[in-house]
Amino acid sequence: MPDAFSTLLYDGKLIDGVRLPLTLAILVALLLYLLLEHTVFGRSLYLIGNNPRAAHLAGLPSKRYLMLAYVACGLLAAFGSLMLTARTGSGEPNLGGSLMLESIAAAVIGGVSLQGGVGGIVSVVLGSLFVTMLSNAMNLLEVGGYVQQILLGCVIIGAIFLDRIRQTRA
């Protein structure tokens, strides 16, 4: 990749001392928070995820909302890919192979239900900070990459187990 690409998207700064990826991540999280918590579209997505039949009976255009949600996910994945490419300075196709597991772990640890309809951006951001700290700690302890994935999988299973217990008590 050209040096200008990495310089602009990874080393660039909008705010003194804060690199562009962190600034953009905060902006994206803020926009998603506002979208999901303070718009009809966002609240409708929660309803569709929690109870698709009730959403349909309420007259929501569920298929259109789901399509828009998938388009937004694709755009955010493309944005994340650009940021990762700028960080590494290469366009290798297998670059973010482990990021899917880490993303699921961050969401589940943050309280997002895999069945849908429950969760929030703030808790996912906190979950991602936890997963990042856990990953850094394992790197400092020189834990192998495959063992890290196994341990992260165990953390996901534990979080799902706790979520199931919480759902049965509610």
mmCIF file of C-alpha atoms in Angstrom:
data_model
loop_
_atom_site.group_PDB
_atom_site.id
_atom_site.type_symbol
_atom_site.label_atom_id
_atom_site.label_comp_id
_atom_site.label_asym_id
_atom_site.label_seq_id
_atom_site.Cartn_x
_atom_site.Cartn_y
_atom_site.Cartn_z
ATOM 1 C CA MET A 1 0.000 0.000 0.000
ATOM 2 C CA PRO A 2 1.212 3.554 -0.602
ATOM 3 C CA ASP A 3 2.685 5.272 2.430
ATOM 4 C CA ALA A 4 0.253 8.164 2.013
ATOM 5 C CA PHE A 5 -2.672 5.773 2.667
ATOM 6 C CA SER A 6 -1.330 4.700 6.057
ATOM 7 C CA THR A 7 -0.140 8.182 6.886
ATOM 8 C CA LEU A 8 -3.567 9.673 6.247
ATOM 9 C CA LEU A 9 -5.820 7.008 7.788
ATOM 10 C CA TYR A 10 -3.638 5.677 10.609
ATOM 11 C CA ASP A 11 -1.163 8.366 11.586
ATOM 12 C CA GLY A 12 -3.422 11.317 10.776
ATOM 13 C CA LYS A 13 -4.858 13.416 13.591
ATOM 14 C CA LEU A 14 -8.053 15.479 13.730
ATOM 15 C CA ILE A 15 -7.467 16.332 17.384
ATOM 16 C CA ASP A 16 -3.957 17.007 18.713
ATOM 17 C CA GLY A 17 -2.492 13.844 20.220
ATOM 18 C CA VAL A 18 -5.387 11.571 19.180
ATOM 19 C CA ARG A 19 -4.925 9.439 16.084
ATOM 20 C CA LEU A 20 -7.606 9.396 13.431
ATOM 21 C CA PRO A 21 -8.750 5.757 13.973
ATOM 22 C CA LEU A 22 -9.633 6.439 17.620
ATOM 23 C CA THR A 23 -11.440 9.655 16.715
ATOM 24 C CA LEU A 24 -13.390 7.887 13.956
ATOM 25 C CA ALA A 25 -14.228 4.947 16.236
ATOM 26 C CA ILE A 26 -15.647 7.311 18.847
ATOM 27 C CA LEU A 27 -17.662 9.139 16.182
ATOM 28 C CA VAL A 28 -19.042 5.884 14.745
ATOM 29 C CA ALA A 29 -19.960 4.615 18.227
ATOM 30 C CA LEU A 30 -21.690 7.920 19.016
ATOM 31 C CA LEU A 31 -23.618 7.878 15.735
ATOM 32 C CA LEU A 32 -24.700 4.273 16.288
ATOM 33 C CA TYR A 33 -25.754 5.082 19.840
ATOM 34 C CA LEU A 34 -27.883 7.975 18.637
ATOM 35 C CA LEU A 35 -29.331 5.881 15.802
ATOM 36 C CA LEU A 36 -30.231 2.881 17.954
ATOM 37 C CA GLU A 37 -31.406 4.663 21.091
ATOM 38 C CA HIS A 38 -33.040 7.837 19.791
ATOM 39 C CA THR A 39 -34.677 7.017 16.460
ATOM 40 C CA VAL A 40 -37.736 5.050 15.450
ATOM 41 C CA PHE A 41 -35.547 2.979 13.124
ATOM 42 C CA GLY A 42 -33.230 1.948 15.972
ATOM 43 C CA ARG A 43 -36.010 1.071 18.375
ATOM 44 C CA SER A 44 -37.735 -0.848 15.572
ATOM 45 C CA LEU A 45 -34.569 -2.918 15.051
ATOM 46 C CA TYR A 46 -34.655 -3.910 18.718
ATOM 47 C CA LEU A 47 -38.300 -4.951 18.352
ATOM 48 C CA ILE A 48 -37.593 -6.923 15.185
ATOM 49 C CA GLY A 49 -34.681 -8.677 16.901
ATOM 50 C CA ASN A 50 -36.661 -9.412 20.049
ATOM 51 C CA ASN A 51 -39.939 -10.518 18.462
ATOM 52 C CA PRO A 52 -40.214 -10.505 14.647
ATOM 53 C CA ARG A 53 -43.864 -11.562 14.722
ATOM 54 C CA ALA A 54 -44.852 -8.680 17.004
ATOM 55 C CA ALA A 55 -42.942 -6.271 14.754
ATOM 56 C CA HIS A 56 -44.832 -7.578 11.734
ATOM 57 C CA LEU A 57 -48.174 -7.298 13.540
ATOM 58 C CA ALA A 58 -47.259 -3.737 14.579
ATOM 59 C CA GLY A 59 -46.975 -2.876 10.889
ATOM 60 C CA LEU A 60 -43.216 -2.342 10.752
ATOM 61 C CA PRO A 61 -41.579 -2.876 7.356
ATOM 62 C CA SER A 62 -39.366 -5.588 8.826
ATOM 63 C CA LYS A 63 -37.763 -6.746 5.581
ATOM 64 C CA ARG A 64 -36.773 -3.193 4.648
ATOM 65 C CA TYR A 65 -35.370 -2.502 8.132
ATOM 66 C CA LEU A 66 -33.411 -5.750 8.132
ATOM 67 C CA MET A 67 -32.003 -4.976 4.689
ATOM 68 C CA LEU A 68 -30.917 -1.529 5.883
ATOM 69 C CA ALA A 69 -29.331 -3.097 8.967
ATOM 70 C CA TYR A 70 -27.350 -5.534 6.798
ATOM 71 C CA VAL A 71 -26.258 -2.692 4.498
ATOM 72 C CA ALA A 72 -25.090 -0.723 7.544
ATOM 73 C CA CYS A 73 -23.188 -3.783 8.807
ATOM 74 C CA GLY A 74 -21.506 -4.162 5.435
ATOM 75 C CA LEU A 75 -20.522 -0.493 5.363
ATOM 76 C CA LEU A 76 -19.118 -0.700 8.884
ATOM 77 C CA ALA A 77 -17.169 -3.852 7.974
ATOM 78 C CA ALA A 78 -15.723 -2.060 4.944
ATOM 79 C CA PHE A 79 -14.815 0.913 7.134
ATOM 80 C CA GLY A 80 -13.107 -1.392 9.641
ATOM 81 C CA SER A 81 -11.244 -3.115 6.823
ATOM 82 C CA LEU A 82 -9.930 0.215 5.559
ATOM 83 C CA MET A 83 -8.730 1.089 9.057
ATOM 84 C CA LEU A 84 -7.026 -2.301 9.464
ATOM 85 C CA THR A 85 -5.402 -2.017 6.047
ATOM 86 C CA ALA A 86 -4.124 1.460 6.922
ATOM 87 C CA ARG A 87 -2.775 0.153 10.240
ATOM 88 C CA THR A 88 -0.826 -2.716 8.724
ATOM 89 C CA GLY A 89 0.002 -1.072 5.415
ATOM 90 C CA SER A 90 -0.879 -4.205 3.449
ATOM 91 C CA GLY A 91 -3.908 -5.636 1.689
ATOM 92 C CA GLU A 92 -3.628 -9.269 2.711
ATOM 93 C CA PRO A 93 -6.987 -11.110 2.407
ATOM 94 C CA ASN A 94 -6.556 -13.148 5.616
ATOM 95 C CA LEU A 95 -5.568 -10.149 7.703
ATOM 96 C CA GLY A 96 -8.537 -9.990 10.080
ATOM 97 C CA GLY A 97 -9.211 -13.711 10.425
ATOM 98 C CA SER A 98 -9.418 -13.724 14.228
ATOM 99 C CA LEU A 99 -11.381 -10.485 14.454
ATOM 100 C CA MET A 100 -14.725 -12.225 13.935
ATOM 101 C CA LEU A 101 -14.283 -14.266 17.129
ATOM 102 C CA GLU A 102 -13.149 -11.173 19.024
ATOM 103 C CA SER A 103 -16.142 -9.194 17.739
ATOM 104 C CA ILE A 104 -18.591 -11.861 18.857
ATOM 105 C CA ALA A 105 -16.846 -12.067 22.220
ATOM 106 C CA ALA A 106 -17.023 -8.289 22.684
ATOM 107 C CA ALA A 107 -20.733 -8.258 21.844
ATOM 108 C CA VAL A 108 -21.633 -11.214 24.070
ATOM 109 C CA ILE A 109 -19.525 -9.953 26.979
ATOM 110 C CA GLY A 110 -21.193 -6.573 26.483
ATOM 111 C CA GLY A 111 -24.602 -8.122 27.059
ATOM 112 C CA VAL A 112 -25.839 -8.543 23.489
ATOM 113 C CA SER A 113 -28.083 -11.571 23.201
ATOM 114 C CA LEU A 114 -27.269 -13.906 20.333
ATOM 115 C CA GLN A 115 -31.007 -14.414 19.954
ATOM 116 C CA GLY A 116 -31.470 -10.703 19.212
ATOM 117 C CA GLY A 117 -33.312 -7.723 20.586
ATOM 118 C CA VAL A 118 -31.060 -7.061 23.593
ATOM 119 C CA GLY A 119 -27.911 -4.982 23.884
ATOM 120 C CA GLY A 120 -26.481 -1.553 23.347
ATOM 121 C CA ILE A 121 -23.489 0.265 21.902
ATOM 122 C CA VAL A 122 -22.076 1.421 25.248
ATOM 123 C CA SER A 123 -21.950 -2.101 26.632
ATOM 124 C CA VAL A 124 -20.417 -3.435 23.400
ATOM 125 C CA VAL A 125 -17.688 -0.792 23.568
ATOM 126 C CA LEU A 126 -16.971 -1.842 27.162
ATOM 127 C CA GLY A 127 -16.963 -5.495 26.065
ATOM 128 C CA SER A 128 -14.501 -4.706 23.295
ATOM 129 C CA LEU A 129 -12.218 -2.926 25.771
ATOM 130 C CA PHE A 130 -12.328 -6.030 27.968
ATOM 131 C CA VAL A 131 -11.502 -8.339 25.046
ATOM 132 C CA THR A 132 -8.638 -6.046 23.990
ATOM 133 C CA MET A 133 -7.199 -5.987 27.508
ATOM 134 C CA LEU A 134 -7.555 -9.767 27.765
ATOM 135 C CA SER A 135 -5.801 -10.222 24.435
ATOM 136 C CA ASN A 136 -2.994 -7.849 25.430
ATOM 137 C CA ALA A 137 -2.564 -9.646 28.750
ATOM 138 C CA MET A 138 -2.308 -13.002 26.991
ATOM 139 C CA ASN A 139 0.256 -11.539 24.565
ATOM 140 C CA LEU A 140 2.314 -10.232 27.494
ATOM 141 C CA LEU A 141 2.121 -13.668 29.114
ATOM 142 C CA GLU A 142 3.298 -15.147 25.783
ATOM 143 C CA VAL A 143 0.214 -17.343 25.366
ATOM 144 C CA GLY A 144 0.131 -18.929 21.894
ATOM 145 C CA GLY A 145 -2.325 -17.713 19.269
ATOM 146 C CA TYR A 146 -4.350 -20.931 19.129
ATOM 147 C CA VAL A 147 -4.588 -21.117 22.913
ATOM 148 C CA GLN A 148 -5.772 -17.497 22.932
ATOM 149 C CA GLN A 149 -8.609 -18.395 20.559
ATOM 150 C CA ILE A 150 -9.571 -21.355 22.753
ATOM 151 C CA LEU A 151 -9.593 -19.174 25.877
ATOM 152 C CA LEU A 152 -11.615 -16.501 24.094
ATOM 153 C CA GLY A 153 -14.083 -19.192 23.015
ATOM 154 C CA CYS A 154 -14.378 -20.291 26.643
ATOM 155 C CA VAL A 155 -15.075 -16.684 27.656
ATOM 156 C CA ILE A 156 -17.832 -16.521 25.004
ATOM 157 C CA ILE A 157 -19.361 -19.777 26.252
ATOM 158 C CA GLY A 158 -19.263 -18.466 29.821
ATOM 159 C CA ALA A 159 -20.923 -15.204 28.807
ATOM 160 C CA ILE A 160 -23.642 -17.083 26.885
ATOM 161 C CA PHE A 161 -24.195 -19.334 29.903
ATOM 162 C CA LEU A 162 -24.587 -16.297 32.180
ATOM 163 C CA ASP A 163 -26.946 -14.715 29.637
ATOM 164 C CA ARG A 164 -29.124 -17.842 29.643
ATOM 165 C CA ILE A 165 -29.248 -17.839 33.431
ATOM 166 C CA ARG A 166 -30.231 -14.150 33.385
ATOM 167 C CA GLN A 167 -32.982 -14.825 30.815
ATOM 168 C CA THR A 168 -34.496 -17.697 32.802
ATOM 169 C CA ARG A 169 -34.662 -15.547 35.958
ATOM 170 C CA ALA A 170 -36.322 -12.638 34.141
#
